[in-house]
C-alpha cells in the first residue's frame, strides 16, 4: 500500500487506516463480534492499513483490549493511535484533561494495548475546566518519558460548539495555536468526507501549511456513502445513527443523489469499483498529508477500503464529485 507521513516527525503509515470504534462502540451492538473483529484487524495489517485508530472511551476500554490481543502478536507491524480526555458514564460523557488523569490514563491504555509505547496519543476533547496547555503539557511529558511517540489533536464532532458567523473549526484552530507553543502537533483528526467537507475550508489548509498530518475521520459518512444502507430501515437504539440528523428516513432518501453520483463515477473505473472506494479516493486526493480512517469491523469492508488506494480519480471525476448536492440534515 502507498505510504504517507504524519507530522514533522515523518511517521510513516499506510494511506488508508482503520477506525476500530465500530468493533466495540457507537454502532449496533448485536453486530459486534470479537472473533470477527480480530480477523478484520489482522487483515488490515496484512494489507498495509497499519494505522489502528482507537480510544480508551470506546467500550469503554474494550476496544483497546481487543486491539491488545492483536498487538501482542504483531506490534511491530502496527501504528497505534489512541485517545485520552473523555470519560463515559451511564448516560453522559465528560471531559477530563487534568494532568494527573492523563498520566494514569496513558499507563492504563498501554496495559490494555499490551505495548510499551503509543505511536500517536490524541487529545479526544479539551477539558473546558482545565487550560488546554496544561493537558497538552502532561501529554508532552509522556513523549519525553518514552511512553508516546507523537501527539495528536482530535476535532471530531466540533459542530456542537459552532457559533453563528464563524467557520466550523475556528475554535479548534485557536486551541491548536495554543498547544503548538507547548509541544508540536503531529496530527489532527477531524471529520472529512464527500458529504462533510467543512474541514477543507480552513482546518486542512492550516495543517498542510505546518506539515501536520490530517486523519480524516468518518470518510464514508458513517456508512452512508457506501450505498449499503436502506432509507427507512432504521437502526438499533444503541447505534449513534439512530440520533443522527442525516439518518432519518427522510434525509437518507433526500441524500441518495450523493450515492448515485459516487456510483456514476465508480462505473467509469470498472464494474467492481464501489461508491465507497470513490469516496475514499476523493479523501485521499485532498492532500498528501491526508490519511482517511474509515471505521470497519469486517474483513470484506477492510479489503474493499484498502483497495481504494489503487483508484486514481480524474480531474473530471473530481469536478463531478464537487458538483454533487450538499448533504441535507442539520446539526444545528
Short mmCIF file of C-alpha atoms in Angstrom, two decimals:
data_model
loop_
_atom_site.label_atom_id
_atom_site.label_comp_id
_atom_site.label_asym_id
_atom_site.label_seq_id
_atom_site.Cartn_x
_atom_site.Cartn_y
_atom_site.Cartn_z
CA UNK A 1 0.00 0.00 0.00
CA UNK A 2 1.03 3.59 -0.60
CA UNK A 3 2.68 5.13 2.45
CA UNK A 4 2.03 8.61 3.81
CA UNK A 5 3.75 10.61 6.54
CA UNK A 6 2.27 12.20 9.63
CA UNK A 7 3.75 15.40 11.03
CA UNK A 8 7.23 16.79 11.29
CA UNK A 9 8.42 13.52 12.82
CA UNK A 10 7.64 11.89 9.45
CA UNK A 11 5.80 8.93 10.96
CA UNK A 12 5.02 6.59 8.05
CA UNK A 13 1.61 4.90 7.81
CA UNK A 14 -0.49 3.18 5.19
CA UNK A 15 -2.52 5.66 3.13
CA UNK A 16 -5.80 4.19 4.44
CA UNK A 17 -6.08 3.47 8.15
CA UNK A 18 -8.59 1.52 10.21
CA UNK A 19 -11.07 3.10 12.58
CA UNK A 20 -11.68 0.46 15.23
CA UNK A 21 -14.58 2.11 17.09
CA UNK A 22 -17.39 0.16 15.33
CA UNK A 23 -15.96 -3.08 16.67
CA UNK A 24 -16.89 -2.15 20.24
CA UNK A 25 -18.92 1.03 20.50
CA UNK A 26 -21.41 3.50 18.97
CA UNK A 27 -22.77 1.15 16.29
CA UNK A 28 -25.26 -1.72 16.61
CA UNK A 29 -24.02 -3.91 19.44
CA UNK A 30 -25.82 -7.00 18.11
CA UNK A 31 -23.47 -6.97 15.12
CA UNK A 32 -20.27 -6.70 17.16
CA UNK A 33 -18.38 -9.99 17.28
CA UNK A 34 -14.96 -10.23 18.86
CA UNK A 35 -13.55 -13.04 16.72
CA UNK A 36 -14.72 -11.37 13.51
CA UNK A 37 -13.16 -8.08 14.62
CA UNK A 38 -9.86 -9.80 15.39
CA UNK A 39 -9.79 -11.26 11.89
CA UNK A 40 -10.54 -7.82 10.50
CA UNK A 41 -7.62 -6.19 12.31
CA UNK A 42 -5.27 -8.92 11.15
CA UNK A 43 -6.50 -8.41 7.58
CA UNK A 44 -5.87 -4.67 7.82
CA UNK A 45 -2.28 -5.30 8.86
CA UNK A 46 -1.84 -7.84 6.07
CA UNK A 47 -2.93 -5.20 3.55
CA UNK A 48 -0.78 -2.40 4.95
CA UNK A 49 -3.62 -0.49 6.64
CA UNK A 50 -1.45 -0.31 9.72
CA UNK A 51 -2.81 2.84 11.40
CA UNK A 52 -5.16 1.42 14.02
CA UNK A 53 -7.26 4.21 15.49
CA UNK A 54 -8.91 3.59 18.86
CA UNK A 55 -9.64 5.37 22.16
CA UNK A 56 -9.94 4.43 25.81
CA UNK A 57 -13.59 5.52 25.80
CA UNK A 58 -14.61 3.06 23.08
CA UNK A 59 -16.43 0.38 25.01
CA UNK A 60 -15.26 1.91 27.28
CA UNK A 61 -11.88 0.15 27.32
CA UNK A 62 -12.96 -2.95 25.39
CA UNK A 63 -11.72 -1.63 22.04
CA UNK A 64 -8.18 -1.21 23.36
CA UNK A 65 -8.36 -4.67 24.95
CA UNK A 66 -9.37 -6.17 21.62
CA UNK A 67 -6.50 -4.48 19.80
CA UNK A 68 -4.13 -5.62 22.51
CA UNK A 69 -4.80 -9.22 21.54
CA UNK A 70 -3.56 -8.47 18.02
CA UNK A 71 -0.69 -6.22 19.08
CA UNK A 72 0.64 -8.91 21.38
CA UNK A 73 1.48 -10.85 18.22
CA UNK A 74 2.05 -8.11 15.63
CA UNK A 75 3.10 -4.91 17.40
CA UNK A 76 5.98 -4.21 15.00
CA UNK A 77 3.57 -4.11 12.05
CA UNK A 78 1.10 -1.64 13.57
CA UNK A 79 0.90 2.11 14.06
CA UNK A 80 -1.16 2.58 17.22
CA UNK A 81 -3.26 5.70 17.71
CA UNK A 82 -5.37 6.04 20.83
CA UNK A 83 -7.02 8.93 22.62
CA UNK A 84 -7.43 10.44 26.07
CA UNK A 85 -9.66 13.08 27.61
CA UNK A 86 -13.18 11.66 27.73
CA UNK A 87 -14.88 9.61 30.42
CA UNK A 88 -18.02 7.58 29.74
CA UNK A 89 -20.74 7.43 32.40
CA UNK A 90 -24.12 5.75 32.46
CA UNK A 91 -25.91 8.41 30.42
CA UNK A 92 -23.24 11.01 29.73
CA UNK A 93 -19.71 11.71 28.53
CA UNK A 94 -17.49 14.21 30.33
CA UNK A 95 -14.06 15.64 29.56
CA UNK A 96 -11.11 15.22 31.91
CA UNK A 97 -7.89 16.98 30.99
CA UNK A 98 -6.24 17.08 34.39
CA UNK A 99 -2.54 16.21 34.11
CA UNK A 100 -2.69 13.51 36.77
CA UNK A 101 -5.55 11.81 34.99
CA UNK A 102 -3.75 11.98 31.64
CA UNK A 103 -0.74 10.18 33.10
CA UNK A 104 -2.87 7.45 34.68
CA UNK A 105 -4.96 7.03 31.54
CA UNK A 106 -1.87 6.58 29.39
CA UNK A 107 -0.50 3.86 31.65
CA UNK A 108 -3.87 2.09 31.57
CA UNK A 109 -4.02 2.28 27.76
CA UNK A 110 -0.52 0.85 27.49
CA UNK A 111 -1.58 -2.12 29.64
CA UNK A 112 -4.74 -2.77 27.66
CA UNK A 113 -2.94 -2.45 24.32
CA UNK A 114 -0.15 -4.74 25.52
CA UNK A 115 2.55 -2.39 24.30
CA UNK A 116 5.23 -0.21 25.84
CA UNK A 117 4.70 2.77 23.53
CA UNK A 118 1.78 4.51 21.80
CA UNK A 119 2.68 5.85 18.36
CA UNK A 120 0.14 8.69 18.36
CA UNK A 121 -1.59 9.86 21.54
CA UNK A 122 -4.51 12.16 20.77
CA UNK A 123 -6.43 14.58 22.93
CA UNK A 124 -10.01 13.47 22.35
CA UNK A 125 -11.55 16.70 23.67
CA UNK A 126 -10.14 19.63 25.64
CA UNK A 127 -11.49 19.94 29.16
CA UNK A 128 -13.27 23.32 29.50
CA UNK A 129 -12.22 23.44 33.17
CA UNK A 130 -8.51 22.87 32.52
CA UNK A 131 -6.28 25.13 30.39
CA UNK A 132 -5.51 23.12 27.28
CA UNK A 133 -1.82 23.96 27.70
CA UNK A 134 -1.78 22.03 30.98
CA UNK A 135 -3.32 18.94 29.42
CA UNK A 136 -1.01 19.14 26.43
CA UNK A 137 1.99 19.62 28.69
CA UNK A 138 1.17 16.40 30.52
CA UNK A 139 0.90 14.62 27.18
CA UNK A 140 4.26 16.07 26.13
CA UNK A 141 5.80 14.67 29.32
CA UNK A 142 4.67 11.23 28.16
CA UNK A 143 6.66 11.69 24.96
CA UNK A 144 9.73 12.65 26.97
CA UNK A 145 9.20 9.58 29.15
CA UNK A 146 9.21 7.33 26.09
CA UNK A 147 5.61 6.16 26.53
CA UNK A 148 4.34 8.06 23.48
CA UNK A 149 5.99 8.86 20.14
CA UNK A 150 3.88 11.79 18.92
CA UNK A 151 0.83 13.86 19.86
CA UNK A 152 -2.41 14.49 18.01
CA UNK A 153 -5.45 16.69 18.49
CA UNK A 154 -8.98 15.46 17.83
CA UNK A 155 -11.53 17.85 16.35
CA UNK A 156 -14.24 15.29 15.57
CA UNK A 157 -17.72 16.48 16.42
CA UNK A 158 -16.78 20.13 16.76
CA UNK A 159 -20.17 21.16 15.37
CA UNK A 160 -21.70 21.45 18.80
CA UNK A 161 -19.59 24.46 19.68
CA UNK A 162 -20.16 26.37 16.48
CA UNK A 163 -21.37 29.95 16.73
CA UNK A 164 -23.23 31.90 14.11
CA UNK A 165 -20.91 33.71 11.72
CA UNK A 166 -17.86 31.54 12.43
CA UNK A 167 -16.27 28.80 10.41
CA UNK A 168 -16.73 25.32 11.79
CA UNK A 169 -13.20 24.81 13.09
CA UNK A 170 -12.18 28.33 14.10
CA UNK A 171 -12.20 27.43 17.81
CA UNK A 172 -10.18 24.29 17.13
CA UNK A 173 -7.53 26.27 15.24
CA UNK A 174 -7.24 28.71 18.14
CA UNK A 175 -6.65 25.78 20.51
CA UNK A 176 -4.12 24.28 18.12
CA UNK A 177 -2.18 27.54 18.05
CA UNK A 178 -2.03 27.45 21.84
CA UNK A 179 -0.84 23.86 22.19
CA UNK A 180 1.72 24.28 19.41
CA UNK A 181 3.53 26.68 21.74
CA UNK A 182 3.91 23.85 24.26
CA UNK A 183 4.78 20.85 22.07
CA UNK A 184 4.44 20.09 18.33
CA UNK A 185 1.18 18.73 16.99
CA UNK A 186 1.90 15.79 14.68
CA UNK A 187 -1.66 15.11 13.53
CA UNK A 188 -5.18 16.48 13.66
CA UNK A 189 -8.18 14.16 13.38
CA UNK A 190 -11.44 15.61 12.11
CA UNK A 191 -14.41 14.59 10.02
CA UNK A 192 -13.84 14.84 6.28
CA UNK A 193 -15.92 13.22 3.56
CA UNK A 194 -17.82 13.96 0.38
CA UNK A 195 -20.89 14.86 2.43
CA UNK A 196 -18.99 16.64 5.24
CA UNK A 197 -16.24 18.66 3.51
CA UNK A 198 -16.14 21.52 6.04
CA UNK A 199 -12.53 20.83 7.06
CA UNK A 200 -11.43 21.93 3.58
CA UNK A 201 -12.41 25.49 4.47
CA UNK A 202 -9.64 26.26 6.95
CA UNK A 203 -8.60 23.34 9.13
CA UNK A 204 -6.99 21.16 6.48
CA UNK A 205 -5.09 24.06 4.86
CA UNK A 206 -3.89 25.10 8.33
CA UNK A 207 -2.48 21.61 8.89
CA UNK A 208 -0.93 21.41 5.44
CA UNK A 209 0.87 24.74 5.82
CA UNK A 210 2.51 23.49 9.02
CA UNK A 211 3.39 19.97 7.93
CA UNK A 212 0.80 18.44 10.26
CA UNK A 213 -0.83 15.16 9.28
CA UNK A 214 -4.60 15.05 8.85
CA UNK A 215 -6.56 11.95 9.86
CA UNK A 216 -9.88 12.06 8.04
CA UNK A 217 -12.49 10.61 10.38
CA UNK A 218 -15.78 9.22 9.05
CA UNK A 219 -14.66 9.42 5.39
CA UNK A 220 -17.57 7.14 4.45
CA UNK A 221 -20.17 9.28 6.19
CA UNK A 222 -20.89 6.76 8.97
CA UNK A 223 -21.59 4.19 6.29
CA UNK A 224 -23.98 6.25 4.19
CA UNK A 225 -21.52 6.81 1.33
CA UNK A 226 -21.06 3.06 0.89
CA UNK A 227 -24.55 2.86 -0.58
CA UNK A 228 -25.31 -0.22 1.52
CA UNK A 229 -27.84 1.45 3.85
CA UNK A 230 -31.55 1.44 3.06
CA UNK A 231 -33.59 4.57 3.90
CA UNK A 232 -36.23 3.76 6.48
CA UNK A 233 -34.64 0.51 7.56
CA UNK A 234 -33.86 2.02 10.95
CA UNK A 235 -31.07 1.47 13.45
CA UNK A 236 -30.77 -0.23 16.80
CA UNK A 237 -31.30 2.11 19.79
CA UNK A 238 -27.61 1.99 20.79
CA UNK A 239 -26.48 2.93 17.27
CA UNK A 240 -25.44 6.59 17.17
CA UNK A 241 -27.03 6.94 13.73
CA UNK A 242 -30.45 6.47 15.35
CA UNK A 243 -29.99 10.05 16.66
CA UNK A 244 -28.04 11.49 13.73
CA UNK A 245 -29.92 14.22 11.83
CA UNK A 246 -28.78 12.87 8.46
CA UNK A 247 -30.01 9.36 9.15
CA UNK A 248 -33.73 9.93 9.43
CA UNK A 249 -35.61 8.08 6.69
CA UNK A 250 -36.49 11.40 5.05
CA UNK A 251 -32.92 12.72 5.00
CA UNK A 252 -31.44 9.42 3.85
CA UNK A 253 -33.83 9.39 0.92
CA UNK A 254 -33.06 13.02 0.11
CA UNK A 255 -29.31 12.36 0.15
CA UNK A 256 -29.39 9.33 -2.15
CA UNK A 257 -28.36 11.62 -5.02
CA UNK A 258 -24.89 11.77 -3.46
CA UNK A 259 -24.53 7.98 -3.52
CA UNK A 260 -25.88 7.85 -7.08
CA UNK A 261 -23.22 10.35 -8.13
CA UNK A 262 -20.45 8.33 -6.49
CA UNK A 263 -21.68 5.18 -8.21
CA UNK A 264 -21.68 7.00 -11.54
CA UNK A 265 -18.03 7.89 -11.07
CA UNK A 266 -17.24 4.35 -9.92
CA UNK A 267 -18.76 2.95 -13.11
CA UNK A 268 -16.15 4.75 -15.18
CA UNK A 269 -13.37 2.83 -13.45
CA UNK A 270 -14.68 -0.71 -13.66
CA UNK A 271 -17.52 -3.00 -12.75
CA UNK A 272 -16.01 -3.89 -9.38
CA UNK A 273 -15.30 -0.32 -8.20
CA UNK A 274 -17.69 0.83 -5.46
CA UNK A 275 -19.12 4.10 -4.25
CA UNK A 276 -17.17 3.64 -1.01
CA UNK A 277 -13.88 3.38 -2.88
CA UNK A 278 -14.66 6.55 -4.81
CA UNK A 279 -15.45 8.35 -1.54
CA UNK A 280 -12.13 7.23 -0.06
CA UNK A 281 -10.21 8.10 -3.23
CA UNK A 282 -11.72 11.60 -3.06
CA UNK A 283 -10.48 11.96 0.51
CA UNK A 284 -7.01 10.74 -0.46
CA UNK A 285 -6.96 13.31 -3.28
CA UNK A 286 -7.31 16.20 -0.83
CA UNK A 287 -3.60 16.18 0.02
CA UNK A 288 -0.54 14.02 0.53
CA UNK A 289 -0.78 14.58 4.27
CA UNK A 290 -4.37 13.23 4.45
CA UNK A 291 -4.97 9.70 5.77
CA UNK A 292 -8.61 8.55 5.78
CA UNK A 293 -9.54 6.34 8.74
CA UNK A 294 -12.75 4.52 7.79
CA UNK A 295 -14.42 2.56 10.54
CA UNK A 296 -14.97 -1.12 9.80
CA UNK A 297 -15.31 -4.44 11.59
CA UNK A 298 -15.49 -6.98 8.78
CA UNK A 299 -12.75 -8.39 6.56
CA UNK A 300 -14.82 -7.67 3.44
CA UNK A 301 -15.07 -3.94 4.06
CA UNK A 302 -11.45 -3.59 5.17
CA UNK A 303 -10.29 -5.28 1.97
CA UNK A 304 -12.50 -3.01 -0.12
CA UNK A 305 -11.33 0.12 1.69
CA UNK A 306 -7.66 -0.74 1.30
CA UNK A 307 -8.14 -1.17 -2.45
CA UNK A 308 -9.21 2.47 -2.73
CA UNK A 309 -5.54 3.45 -2.80
CA UNK A 310 -5.34 1.95 -6.30
CA UNK A 311 -8.17 4.14 -7.60
CA UNK A 312 -6.96 7.37 -9.20
CA UNK A 313 -9.72 9.86 -9.86
CA UNK A 314 -9.52 12.01 -12.98
CA UNK A 315 -9.98 15.80 -12.99
CA UNK A 316 -13.45 15.20 -14.44
CA UNK A 317 -14.26 12.78 -11.61
CA UNK A 318 -13.25 15.36 -9.02
CA UNK A 319 -15.27 18.05 -10.78
CA UNK A 320 -18.35 15.84 -10.85
CA UNK A 321 -17.99 14.95 -7.17
CA UNK A 322 -17.60 18.64 -6.33
CA UNK A 323 -20.89 19.30 -8.12
CA UNK A 324 -22.86 16.73 -6.09
CA UNK A 325 -25.70 18.13 -3.95
CA UNK A 326 -24.89 19.35 -0.46
CA UNK A 327 -25.94 16.84 2.15
CA UNK A 328 -29.23 17.62 3.87
CA UNK A 329 -29.79 17.24 7.61
CA UNK A 330 -28.56 19.86 10.01
CA UNK A 331 -26.54 19.55 13.19
CA UNK A 332 -27.58 22.99 14.36
#
